[in-house]
Coordinates of C-alpha atoms and ligand atoms in Angstrom, one line a residue:
Chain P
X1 CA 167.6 16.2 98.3
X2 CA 167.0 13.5 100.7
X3 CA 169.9 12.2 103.6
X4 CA 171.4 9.3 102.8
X5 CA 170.9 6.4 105.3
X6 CA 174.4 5.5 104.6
X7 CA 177.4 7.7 103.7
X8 CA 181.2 7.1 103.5
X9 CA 183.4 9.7 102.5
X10 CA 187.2 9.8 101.6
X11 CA 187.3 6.6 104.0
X12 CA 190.9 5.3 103.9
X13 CA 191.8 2.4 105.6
X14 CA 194.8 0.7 105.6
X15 CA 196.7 -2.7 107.8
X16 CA 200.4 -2.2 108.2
X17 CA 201.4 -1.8 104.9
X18 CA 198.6 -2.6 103.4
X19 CA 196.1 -0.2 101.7
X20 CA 192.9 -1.6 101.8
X21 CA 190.3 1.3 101.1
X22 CA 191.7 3.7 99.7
X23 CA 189.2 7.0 99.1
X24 CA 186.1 5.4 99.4
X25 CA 182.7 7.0 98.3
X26 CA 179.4 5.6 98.8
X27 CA 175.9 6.8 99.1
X28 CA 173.1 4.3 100.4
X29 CA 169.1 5.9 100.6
X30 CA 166.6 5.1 102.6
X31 CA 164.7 1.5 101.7
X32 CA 167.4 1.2 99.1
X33 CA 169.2 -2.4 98.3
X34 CA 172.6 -2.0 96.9
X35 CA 175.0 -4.8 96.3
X36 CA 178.8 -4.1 96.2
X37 CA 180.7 -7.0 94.0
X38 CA 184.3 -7.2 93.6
X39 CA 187.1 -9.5 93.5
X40 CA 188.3 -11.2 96.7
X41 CA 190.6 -9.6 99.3
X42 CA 189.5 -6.3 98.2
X43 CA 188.0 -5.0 100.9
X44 CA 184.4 -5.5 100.9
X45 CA 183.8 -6.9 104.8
X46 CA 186.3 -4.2 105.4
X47 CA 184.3 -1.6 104.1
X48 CA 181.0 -2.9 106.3
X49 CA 182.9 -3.5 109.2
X50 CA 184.0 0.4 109.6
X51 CA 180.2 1.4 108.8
X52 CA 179.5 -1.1 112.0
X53 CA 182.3 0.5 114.3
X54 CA 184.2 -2.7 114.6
X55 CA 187.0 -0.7 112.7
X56 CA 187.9 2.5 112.5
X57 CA 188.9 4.4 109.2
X58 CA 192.2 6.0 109.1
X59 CA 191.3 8.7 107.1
X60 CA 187.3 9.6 106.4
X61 CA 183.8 10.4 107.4
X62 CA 181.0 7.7 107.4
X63 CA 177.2 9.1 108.8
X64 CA 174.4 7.3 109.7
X65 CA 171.1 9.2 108.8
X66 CA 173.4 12.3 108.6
X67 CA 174.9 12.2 111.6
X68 CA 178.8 10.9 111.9
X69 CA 178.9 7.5 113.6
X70 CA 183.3 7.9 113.9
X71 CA 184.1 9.3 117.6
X72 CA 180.7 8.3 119.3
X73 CA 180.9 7.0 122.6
X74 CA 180.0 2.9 123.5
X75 CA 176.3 3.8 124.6
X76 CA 175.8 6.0 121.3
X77 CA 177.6 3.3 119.5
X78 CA 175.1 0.8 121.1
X79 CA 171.9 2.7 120.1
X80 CA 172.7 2.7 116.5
X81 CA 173.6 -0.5 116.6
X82 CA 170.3 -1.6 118.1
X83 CA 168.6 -0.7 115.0
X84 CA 171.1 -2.5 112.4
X85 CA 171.0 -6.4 111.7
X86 CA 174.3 -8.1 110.3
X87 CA 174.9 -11.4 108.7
X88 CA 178.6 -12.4 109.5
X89 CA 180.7 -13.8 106.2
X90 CA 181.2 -16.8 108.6
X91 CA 178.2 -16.5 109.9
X92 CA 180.0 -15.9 113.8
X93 CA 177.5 -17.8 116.0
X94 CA 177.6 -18.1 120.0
X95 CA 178.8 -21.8 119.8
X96 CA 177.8 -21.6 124.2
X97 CA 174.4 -20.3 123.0
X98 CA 171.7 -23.0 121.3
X99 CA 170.3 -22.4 117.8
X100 CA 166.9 -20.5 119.0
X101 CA 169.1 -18.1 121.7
X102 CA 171.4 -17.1 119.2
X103 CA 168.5 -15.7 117.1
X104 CA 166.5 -14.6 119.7
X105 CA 169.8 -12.9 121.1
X106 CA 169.5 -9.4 119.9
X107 CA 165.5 -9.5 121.4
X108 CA 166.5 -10.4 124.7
X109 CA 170.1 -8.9 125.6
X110 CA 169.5 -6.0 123.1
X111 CA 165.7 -5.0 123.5
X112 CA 165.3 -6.9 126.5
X113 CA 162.2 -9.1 125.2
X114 CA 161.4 -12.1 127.6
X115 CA 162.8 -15.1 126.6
X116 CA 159.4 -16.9 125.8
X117 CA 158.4 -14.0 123.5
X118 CA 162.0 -13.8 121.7
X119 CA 161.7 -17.6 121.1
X120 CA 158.7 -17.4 119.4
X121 CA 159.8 -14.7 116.7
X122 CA 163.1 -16.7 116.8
X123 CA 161.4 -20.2 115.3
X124 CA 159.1 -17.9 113.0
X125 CA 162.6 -16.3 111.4
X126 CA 164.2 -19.4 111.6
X127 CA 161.3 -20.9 109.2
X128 CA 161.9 -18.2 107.4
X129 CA 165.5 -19.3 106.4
X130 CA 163.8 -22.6 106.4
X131 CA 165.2 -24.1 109.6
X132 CA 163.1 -26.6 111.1
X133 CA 162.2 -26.2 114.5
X134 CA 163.7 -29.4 115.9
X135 CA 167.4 -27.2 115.2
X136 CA 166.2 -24.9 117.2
X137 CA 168.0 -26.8 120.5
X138 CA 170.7 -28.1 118.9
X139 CA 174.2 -26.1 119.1
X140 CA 175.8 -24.3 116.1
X141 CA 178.4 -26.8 116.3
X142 CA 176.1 -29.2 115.1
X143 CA 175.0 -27.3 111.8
X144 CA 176.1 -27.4 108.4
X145 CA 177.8 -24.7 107.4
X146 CA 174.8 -24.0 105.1
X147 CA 172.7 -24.1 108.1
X148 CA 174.9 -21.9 110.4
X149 CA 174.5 -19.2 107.2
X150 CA 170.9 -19.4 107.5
X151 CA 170.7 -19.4 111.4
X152 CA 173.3 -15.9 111.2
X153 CA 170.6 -14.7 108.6
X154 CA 167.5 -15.3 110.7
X155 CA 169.8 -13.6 113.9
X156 CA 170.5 -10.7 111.7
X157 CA 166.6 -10.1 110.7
X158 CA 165.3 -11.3 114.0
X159 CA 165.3 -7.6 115.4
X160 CA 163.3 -5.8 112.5
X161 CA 166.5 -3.6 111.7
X162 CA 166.2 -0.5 110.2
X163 CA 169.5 -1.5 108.3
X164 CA 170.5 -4.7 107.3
X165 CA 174.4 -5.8 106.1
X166 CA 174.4 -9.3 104.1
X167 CA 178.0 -10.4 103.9
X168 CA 177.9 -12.9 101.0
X169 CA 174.2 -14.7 102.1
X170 CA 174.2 -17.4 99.4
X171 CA 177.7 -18.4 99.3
X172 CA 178.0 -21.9 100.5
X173 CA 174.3 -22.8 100.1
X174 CA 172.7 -24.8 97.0
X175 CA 171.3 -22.9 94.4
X176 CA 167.7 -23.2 95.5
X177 CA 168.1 -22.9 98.5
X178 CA 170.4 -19.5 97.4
X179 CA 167.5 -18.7 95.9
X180 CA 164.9 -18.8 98.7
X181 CA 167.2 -16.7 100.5
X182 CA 167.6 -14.3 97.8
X183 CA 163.9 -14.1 98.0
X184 CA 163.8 -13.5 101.6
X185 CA 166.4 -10.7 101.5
X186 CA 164.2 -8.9 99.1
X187 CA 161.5 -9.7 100.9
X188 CA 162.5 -8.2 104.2
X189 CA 164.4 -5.3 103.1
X190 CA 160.6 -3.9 101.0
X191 CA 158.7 -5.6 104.1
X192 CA 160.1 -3.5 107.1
X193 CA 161.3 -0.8 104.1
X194 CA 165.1 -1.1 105.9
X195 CA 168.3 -0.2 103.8
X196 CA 170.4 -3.4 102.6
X197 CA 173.7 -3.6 101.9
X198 CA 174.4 -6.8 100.6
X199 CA 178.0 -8.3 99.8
X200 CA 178.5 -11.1 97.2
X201 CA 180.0 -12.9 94.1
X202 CA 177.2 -14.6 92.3
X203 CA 175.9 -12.2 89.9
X204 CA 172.1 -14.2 89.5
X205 CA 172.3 -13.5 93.3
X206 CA 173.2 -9.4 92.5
X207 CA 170.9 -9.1 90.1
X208 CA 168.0 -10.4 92.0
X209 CA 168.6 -8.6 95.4
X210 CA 169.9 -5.1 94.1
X211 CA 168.4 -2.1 93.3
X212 CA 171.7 -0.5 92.2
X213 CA 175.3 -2.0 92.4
X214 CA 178.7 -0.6 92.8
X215 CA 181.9 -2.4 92.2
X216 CA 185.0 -2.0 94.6
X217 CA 188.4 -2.3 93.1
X218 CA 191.7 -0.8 94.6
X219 CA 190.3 0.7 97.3
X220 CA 187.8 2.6 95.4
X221 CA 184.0 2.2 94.1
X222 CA 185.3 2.4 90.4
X223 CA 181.4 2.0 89.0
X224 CA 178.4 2.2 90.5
X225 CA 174.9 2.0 88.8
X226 CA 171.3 0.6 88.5
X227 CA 171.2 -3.4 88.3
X228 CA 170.1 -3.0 84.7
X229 CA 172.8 -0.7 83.7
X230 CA 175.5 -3.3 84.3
X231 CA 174.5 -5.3 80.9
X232 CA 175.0 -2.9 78.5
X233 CA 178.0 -1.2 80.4
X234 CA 181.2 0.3 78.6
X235 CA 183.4 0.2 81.6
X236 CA 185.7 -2.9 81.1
X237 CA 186.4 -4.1 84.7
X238 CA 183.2 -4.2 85.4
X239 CA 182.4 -6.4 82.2
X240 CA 185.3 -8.6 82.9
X241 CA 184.1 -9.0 86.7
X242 CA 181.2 -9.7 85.4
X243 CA 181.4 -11.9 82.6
X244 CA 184.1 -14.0 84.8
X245 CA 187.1 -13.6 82.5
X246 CA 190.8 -13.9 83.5
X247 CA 191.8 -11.9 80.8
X248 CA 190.8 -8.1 80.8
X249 CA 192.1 -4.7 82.5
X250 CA 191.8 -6.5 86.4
X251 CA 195.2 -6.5 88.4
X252 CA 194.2 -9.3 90.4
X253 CA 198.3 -9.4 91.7
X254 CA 199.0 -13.0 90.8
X255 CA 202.4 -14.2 89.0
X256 CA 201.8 -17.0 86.8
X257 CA 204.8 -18.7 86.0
Chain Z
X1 CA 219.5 -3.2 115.4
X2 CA 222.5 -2.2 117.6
X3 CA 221.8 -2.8 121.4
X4 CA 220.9 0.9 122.2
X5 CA 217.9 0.0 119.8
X6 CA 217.1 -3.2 121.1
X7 CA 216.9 -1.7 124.8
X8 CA 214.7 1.1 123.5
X9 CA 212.6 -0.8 121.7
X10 CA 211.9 -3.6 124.7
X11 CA 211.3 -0.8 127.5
X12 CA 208.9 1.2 125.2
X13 CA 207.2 -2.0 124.2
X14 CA 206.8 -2.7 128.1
X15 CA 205.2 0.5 128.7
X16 CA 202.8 0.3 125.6
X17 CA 201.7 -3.2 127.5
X18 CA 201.6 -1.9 130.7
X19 CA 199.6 1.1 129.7
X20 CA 197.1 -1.2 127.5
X21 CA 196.7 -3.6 130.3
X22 CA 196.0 -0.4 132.7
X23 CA 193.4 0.4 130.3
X24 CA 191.5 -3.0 130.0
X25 CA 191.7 -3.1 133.7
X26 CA 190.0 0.3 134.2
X27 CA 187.3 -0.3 132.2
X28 CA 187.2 -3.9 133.3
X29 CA 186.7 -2.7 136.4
X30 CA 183.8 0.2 135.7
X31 CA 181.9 -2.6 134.0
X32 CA 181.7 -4.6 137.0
X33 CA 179.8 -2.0 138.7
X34 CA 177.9 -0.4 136.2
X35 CA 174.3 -1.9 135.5
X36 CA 172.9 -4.2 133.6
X37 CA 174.9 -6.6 135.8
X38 CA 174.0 -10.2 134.0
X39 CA 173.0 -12.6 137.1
X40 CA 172.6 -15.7 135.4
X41 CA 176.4 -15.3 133.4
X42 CA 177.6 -14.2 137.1
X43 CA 176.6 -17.2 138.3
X44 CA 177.3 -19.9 135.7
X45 CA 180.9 -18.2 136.3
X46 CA 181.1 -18.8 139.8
X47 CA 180.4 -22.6 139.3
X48 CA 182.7 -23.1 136.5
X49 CA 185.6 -21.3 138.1
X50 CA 184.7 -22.1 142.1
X51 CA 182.7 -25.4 141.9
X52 CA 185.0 -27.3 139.2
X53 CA 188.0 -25.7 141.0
X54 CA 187.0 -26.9 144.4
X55 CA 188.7 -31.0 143.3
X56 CA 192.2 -29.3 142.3
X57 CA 192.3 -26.9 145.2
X58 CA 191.5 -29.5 147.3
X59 CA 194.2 -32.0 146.2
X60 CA 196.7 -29.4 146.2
X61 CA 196.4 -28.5 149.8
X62 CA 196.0 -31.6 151.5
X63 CA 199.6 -33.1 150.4
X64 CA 201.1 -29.3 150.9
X65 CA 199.2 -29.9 154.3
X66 CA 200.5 -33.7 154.5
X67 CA 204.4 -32.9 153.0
X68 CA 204.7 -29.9 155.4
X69 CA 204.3 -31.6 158.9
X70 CA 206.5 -34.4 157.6
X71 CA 209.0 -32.4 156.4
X72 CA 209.0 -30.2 159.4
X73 CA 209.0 -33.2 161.7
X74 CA 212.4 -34.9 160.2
X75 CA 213.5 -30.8 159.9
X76 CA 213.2 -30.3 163.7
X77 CA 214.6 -33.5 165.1
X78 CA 218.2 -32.5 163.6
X79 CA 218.2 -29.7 165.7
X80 CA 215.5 -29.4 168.2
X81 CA 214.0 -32.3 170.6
X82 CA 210.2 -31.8 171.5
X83 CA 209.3 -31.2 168.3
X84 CA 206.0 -32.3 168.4
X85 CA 204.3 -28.8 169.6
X86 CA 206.2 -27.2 166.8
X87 CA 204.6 -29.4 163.9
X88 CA 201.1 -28.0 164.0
X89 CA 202.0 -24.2 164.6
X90 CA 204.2 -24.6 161.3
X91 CA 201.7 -26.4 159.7
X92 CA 198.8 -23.8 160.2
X93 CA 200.5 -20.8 159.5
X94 CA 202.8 -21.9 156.1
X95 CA 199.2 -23.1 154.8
X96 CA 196.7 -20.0 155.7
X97 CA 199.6 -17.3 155.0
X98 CA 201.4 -18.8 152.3
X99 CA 200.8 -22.4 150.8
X100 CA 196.9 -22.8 150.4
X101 CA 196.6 -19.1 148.6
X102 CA 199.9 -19.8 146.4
X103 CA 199.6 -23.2 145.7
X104 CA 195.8 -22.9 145.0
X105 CA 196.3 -19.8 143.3
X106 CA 198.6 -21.0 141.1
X107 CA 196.6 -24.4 140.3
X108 CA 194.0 -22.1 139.1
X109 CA 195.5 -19.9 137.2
X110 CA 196.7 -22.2 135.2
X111 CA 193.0 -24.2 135.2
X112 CA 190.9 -21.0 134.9
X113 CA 193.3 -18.5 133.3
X114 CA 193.7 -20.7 130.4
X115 CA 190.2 -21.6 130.2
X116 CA 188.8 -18.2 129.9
X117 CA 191.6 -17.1 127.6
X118 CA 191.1 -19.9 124.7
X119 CA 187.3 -19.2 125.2
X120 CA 187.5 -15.6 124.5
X121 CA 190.2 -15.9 122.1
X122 CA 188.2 -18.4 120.4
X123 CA 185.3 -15.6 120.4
X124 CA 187.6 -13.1 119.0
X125 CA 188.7 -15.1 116.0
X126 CA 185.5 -16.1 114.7
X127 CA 184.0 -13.2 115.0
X128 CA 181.4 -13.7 118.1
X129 CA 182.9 -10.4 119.8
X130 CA 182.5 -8.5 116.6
X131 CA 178.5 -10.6 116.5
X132 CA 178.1 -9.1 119.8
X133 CA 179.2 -5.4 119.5
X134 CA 176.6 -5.6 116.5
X135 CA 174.1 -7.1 118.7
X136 CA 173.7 -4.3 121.0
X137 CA 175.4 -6.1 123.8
X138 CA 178.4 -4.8 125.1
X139 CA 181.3 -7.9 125.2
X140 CA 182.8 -6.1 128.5
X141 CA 179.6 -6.2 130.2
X142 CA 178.2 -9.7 128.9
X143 CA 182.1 -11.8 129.4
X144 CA 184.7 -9.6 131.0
X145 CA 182.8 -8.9 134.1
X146 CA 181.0 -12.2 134.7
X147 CA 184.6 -13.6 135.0
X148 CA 185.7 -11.1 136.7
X149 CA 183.3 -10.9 139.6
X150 CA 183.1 -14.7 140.2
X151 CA 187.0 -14.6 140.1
X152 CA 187.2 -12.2 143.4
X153 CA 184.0 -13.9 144.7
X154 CA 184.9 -17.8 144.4
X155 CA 188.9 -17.4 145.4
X156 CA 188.2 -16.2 149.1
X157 CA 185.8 -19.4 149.5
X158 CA 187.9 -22.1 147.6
X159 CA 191.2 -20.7 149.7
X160 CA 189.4 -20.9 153.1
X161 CA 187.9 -24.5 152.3
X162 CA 191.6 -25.0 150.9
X163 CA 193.0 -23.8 154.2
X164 CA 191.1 -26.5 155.9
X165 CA 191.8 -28.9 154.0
X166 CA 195.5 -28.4 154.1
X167 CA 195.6 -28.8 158.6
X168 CA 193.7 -31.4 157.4
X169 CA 196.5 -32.7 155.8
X170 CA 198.9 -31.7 158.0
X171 CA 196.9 -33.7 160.9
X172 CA 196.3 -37.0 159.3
X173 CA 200.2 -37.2 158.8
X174 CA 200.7 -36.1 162.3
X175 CA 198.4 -38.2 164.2
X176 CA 198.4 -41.4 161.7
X177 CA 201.9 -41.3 161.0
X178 CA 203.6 -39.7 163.4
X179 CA 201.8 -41.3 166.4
X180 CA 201.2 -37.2 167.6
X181 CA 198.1 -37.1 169.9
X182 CA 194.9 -36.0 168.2
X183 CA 193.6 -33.7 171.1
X184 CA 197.2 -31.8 171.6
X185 CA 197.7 -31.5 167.8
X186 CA 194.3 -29.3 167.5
X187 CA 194.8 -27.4 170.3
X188 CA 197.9 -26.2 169.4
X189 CA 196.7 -25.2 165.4
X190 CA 193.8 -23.5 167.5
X191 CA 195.5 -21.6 169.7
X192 CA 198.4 -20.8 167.3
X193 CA 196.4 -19.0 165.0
X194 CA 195.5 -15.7 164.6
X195 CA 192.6 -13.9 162.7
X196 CA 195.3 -11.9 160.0
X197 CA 196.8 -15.4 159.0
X198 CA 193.8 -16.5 157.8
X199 CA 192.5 -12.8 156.5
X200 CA 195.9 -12.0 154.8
X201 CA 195.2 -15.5 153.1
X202 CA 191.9 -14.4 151.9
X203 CA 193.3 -11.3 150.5
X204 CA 195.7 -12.6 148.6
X205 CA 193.0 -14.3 147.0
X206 CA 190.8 -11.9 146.3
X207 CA 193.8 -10.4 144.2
X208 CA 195.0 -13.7 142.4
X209 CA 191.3 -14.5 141.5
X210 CA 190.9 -11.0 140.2
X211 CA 194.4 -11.2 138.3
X212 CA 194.0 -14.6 137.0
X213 CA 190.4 -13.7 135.6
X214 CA 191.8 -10.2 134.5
X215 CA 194.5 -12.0 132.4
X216 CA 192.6 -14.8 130.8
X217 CA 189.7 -12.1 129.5
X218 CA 192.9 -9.7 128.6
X219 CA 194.8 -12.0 126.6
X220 CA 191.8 -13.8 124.7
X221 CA 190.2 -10.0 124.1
X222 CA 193.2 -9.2 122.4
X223 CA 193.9 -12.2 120.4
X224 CA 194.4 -12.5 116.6
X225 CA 195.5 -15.0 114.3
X226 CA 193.4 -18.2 114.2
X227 CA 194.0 -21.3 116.3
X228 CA 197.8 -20.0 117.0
X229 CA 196.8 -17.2 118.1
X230 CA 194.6 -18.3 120.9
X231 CA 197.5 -20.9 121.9
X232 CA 199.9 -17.9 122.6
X233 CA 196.8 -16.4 124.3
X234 CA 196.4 -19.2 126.6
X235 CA 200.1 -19.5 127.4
X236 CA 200.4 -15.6 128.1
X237 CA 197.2 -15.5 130.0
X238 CA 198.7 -18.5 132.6
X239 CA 202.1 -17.0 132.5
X240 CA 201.5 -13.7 133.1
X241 CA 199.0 -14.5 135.9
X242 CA 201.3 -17.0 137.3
X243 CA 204.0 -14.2 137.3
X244 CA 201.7 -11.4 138.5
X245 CA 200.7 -14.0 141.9
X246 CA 204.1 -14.5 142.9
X247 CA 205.1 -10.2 142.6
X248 CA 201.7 -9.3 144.6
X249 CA 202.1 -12.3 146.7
X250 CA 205.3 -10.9 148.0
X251 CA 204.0 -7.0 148.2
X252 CA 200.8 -8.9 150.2
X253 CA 202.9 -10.2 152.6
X254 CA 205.4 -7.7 152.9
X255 CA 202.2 -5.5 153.7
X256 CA 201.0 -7.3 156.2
X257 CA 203.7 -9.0 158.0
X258 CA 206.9 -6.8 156.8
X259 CA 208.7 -5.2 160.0
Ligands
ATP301 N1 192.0 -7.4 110.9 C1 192.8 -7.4 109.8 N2 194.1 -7.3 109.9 C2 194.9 -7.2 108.8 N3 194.5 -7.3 107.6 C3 193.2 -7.4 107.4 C4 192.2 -7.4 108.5 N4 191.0 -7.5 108.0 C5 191.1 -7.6 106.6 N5 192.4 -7.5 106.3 C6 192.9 -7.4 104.9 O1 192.1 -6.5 104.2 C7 191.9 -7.0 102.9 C8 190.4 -7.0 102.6 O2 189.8 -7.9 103.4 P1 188.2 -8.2 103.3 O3 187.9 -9.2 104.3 O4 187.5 -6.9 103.3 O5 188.1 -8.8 101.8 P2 186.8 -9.1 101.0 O6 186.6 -8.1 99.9 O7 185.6 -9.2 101.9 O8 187.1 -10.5 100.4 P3 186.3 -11.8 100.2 O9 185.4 -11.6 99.1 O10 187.3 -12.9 100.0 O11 185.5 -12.0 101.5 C9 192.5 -8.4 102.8 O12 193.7 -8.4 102.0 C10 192.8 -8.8 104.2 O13 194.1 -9.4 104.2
MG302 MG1 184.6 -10.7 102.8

């Protein structure tokens, strides 16, 4: 049996009071895209977040190509982050940085590429994401938040990473334009053969970018399957996640009165 | 809670702070010397907080400079004729050991301090720290340290040009003013003052520029909660650097001057 790229296992996390994740499981393979859905609030930039070191699990084990990335030092920390791209739920640009820098920024701070280098793979991502190059001077504060999406994108492919974490890609862009992106997030996860794990709500989205999906409710993966599984599925939260119904078994802890 | 609780509570919540800032500060502190050191950062640092420092600073010590030999002069006439030769020694040693460092010190804490705390706070709550960890790039290395380094470097040089512009001060009221003779007023500063005036000055800037830097990276670092939360950021950065002048700036001078 093969490593997984990605592993979490038992990972508990919880703020104050709060249980977050609560015994989570999850396998990713090599090249593999999967696509976690799941309602709001329920922990879904959580669960990337501990995978990235930028929090730590209360209770749980999460390796990286086998080995455990909990309890490594900065540097170690550094190295594996060196080879794993990340796309920010609000996209978390350098507002002191222009457009270009902020893409190239993981070249030339992390890999140390000269700047003129780094700002020509930094316009040919930004194309990608179909960012013209006269944004490439201008300052994140300038952007749409659309844009600012697109630019984190392009920052978060820029280095070729081995790994790649999309948190929500398409929300807040139009549907075309949701669907170049889709394209492109297919596209460079089977281009440079890196492992995705994307985050999002819009199932047309899911469908297209996943090779398997697992849905996170109460902590927990509660399913997890191929993309095509999840029409003829039995399990009813996933059908009512799914099919977008208020009624059906899914707690979502709201009083209506 | 009953007051046994409350007491508790506070001086174990002091410690935890105290310990946490001891922490920041030590690896603070091994950042600034371990490589890669980021030149350009260092150095857009040193003109932010130096350079755009440099009109406050300036203001600030030339009326301390100006207030001082007036105040001194209407002072000594209640109880002392021949005042005159008095005025300039007064003058040059309250602003090297004392006024230029403290005054200065304080002016840009509260400029600098606050500055680098809503900028790093700002940082923390949308993310950009987080961005940067995940970018390979360590946030100590790339915006504690910068700070950090121009703070020690730029507060020696802004307090020296301070203290000069304070006698400054302190000789345009004299001479313009008080009808004191030009010639006589700089010989006496000159020949009053001594080399650990001026170098107990400069030390207590090297700490205040350290501390104020320290804070501001500290308290944004460590904010949380949106736009409030780097207010109360920016407040505690300038208060507690503001506080943490005034202790050292007593346990500086006791040092150096204390029988
Ligand atoms: N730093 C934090 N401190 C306290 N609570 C937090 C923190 N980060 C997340 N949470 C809580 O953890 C829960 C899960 O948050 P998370 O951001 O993972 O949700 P999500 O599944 O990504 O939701 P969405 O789809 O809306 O982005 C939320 O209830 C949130 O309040
Ligand atoms: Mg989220």
């Amino acid at each position: 049996m093969k490593t997984p790229k990605i592993k979490l296992k038992n990972v508990h996390k919880r703020f104050g009071d709060k249980v977050v994740l609560d015994g989570l499981d999850l396998e990713i393979m090599p090249g593999e895209s999967l696509v976690i859905i799941g309602g709001s609030g329920t922990g879904k930039s959580v669960t990337i977040k501990c995978i990235l070191g930028l929090l730590t699990p209360d209770i749980g084990e999460i390796e990286i190509d086998g080995q455990s990335v909990l309890d490594i030092s900065p540097v170690e920390r550094n190295t594996i982050n060196a080879r794993i791209g990340m796309l920010f739920q609000h996209a978390a640009l350098f507002d002191s940085l222009s457009v270009w820098e902020n893409v190239a920024f993981g070249l030339i701070e992390g890999q140390g590429m000269l700047a003129s280098t780094a700002r020509d793979i930094a316009l040919e991502k930004m194309a990608a994401v179909g960012l013209a190059e006269d944004t490439a001077e201008m300052h994140p504060s300038d952007l749409s938040g659309g844009m600012r999406k697109r630019v984190g994108l392009a920052r978060a492919i820029a280095i070729n990473p081995e790994i790649i974490f999309f948190d929500e890609p398409t929300t807040g862009l139009d549907p075309i334009m949701g669907d170049i992106i889709n394209q492109l997030i297919v596209e460079t996860t089977q281009n440079i053969g890196a492992t995705g794990l994307s985050i999002t709500h819009d199932m047309s989205s899911a469908r297209k970018i996943a090779d398997r999906i697992a849905m996170l409710y109460k902590g927990k993966i509660i399913w997890h399957g191929a993309v095509e599984e999840i029409e003829k599925t039995k399990n009813e939260f996933l059908r009512q996640f799914i099919n977008g119904n208020s009624e059906g078994p899914i707690d979502f802890e709201t009083a209506i009165i | 809670m009953s007051f046994l609780q409350l007491t508790g509570a506070t001086v174990l919540g002091f410690f935890r702070a105290v310990g946490h800032i001891t922490h920041f500060t030590i690896v603070a502190v091994s950042h600034c010397f371990r490589p890669p050191f980021y030149f350009q950062l260092i150095w857009r640092q040193i003109v932010e907080i130096g350079y755009y420092s440099l009109p406050v600073v300036g203001l600030t010590t030339v009326f301390a400079g100006m207030v001082l030999a007036l105040q001194s002069y209407t002072g000594f006439a209640r109880f002392a004729a021949g005042a005159e030769s008095s005025i300039a020694k007064v003058v040059v040693l309250s602003i090297t050991r004392e006024l230029a460092p403290v005054l200065a010190g304080l002016m840009v804490a509260a400029r600098v301090g606050s500055s680098i705390a809503a900028e790093i706070g700002t940082m923390r709550v949308t993310e950009q720290i987080d961005a940067l960890t995940t970018l390979a790039t360590e946030p100590f290395k790339y915006l504690v340290a910068p700070r950090v380094i121009a703070g020690i470097a730029t507060l020696p040089v802004l307090i020296l040009i301070g203290d000069v512009i304070g006698i400054f001060g302190g000789y345009i009221v004299a001479v313009y003013k008080l009808d004191f003779n030009a010639a006589i007023y700089l010989k006496n500063t000159w020949e009053f003052v001594q080399f650990t005036d001026v170098f107990s000055g400069l030390v207590k800037a090297t700490v205040f520029g350290f501390v104020t830097t320290l804070m501001g990276c500290y308290q944004g670092y460590f904010s949380k909660g949106g736009a409030q939360g780097v207010g109360t950021a920016t407040i505690n950065a300038v208060v507690s650097s503001a506080i943490l002048i005034l202790i050292l700036n007593y346990m500086i001078t006791a040092m150096f001057f204390g029988a």
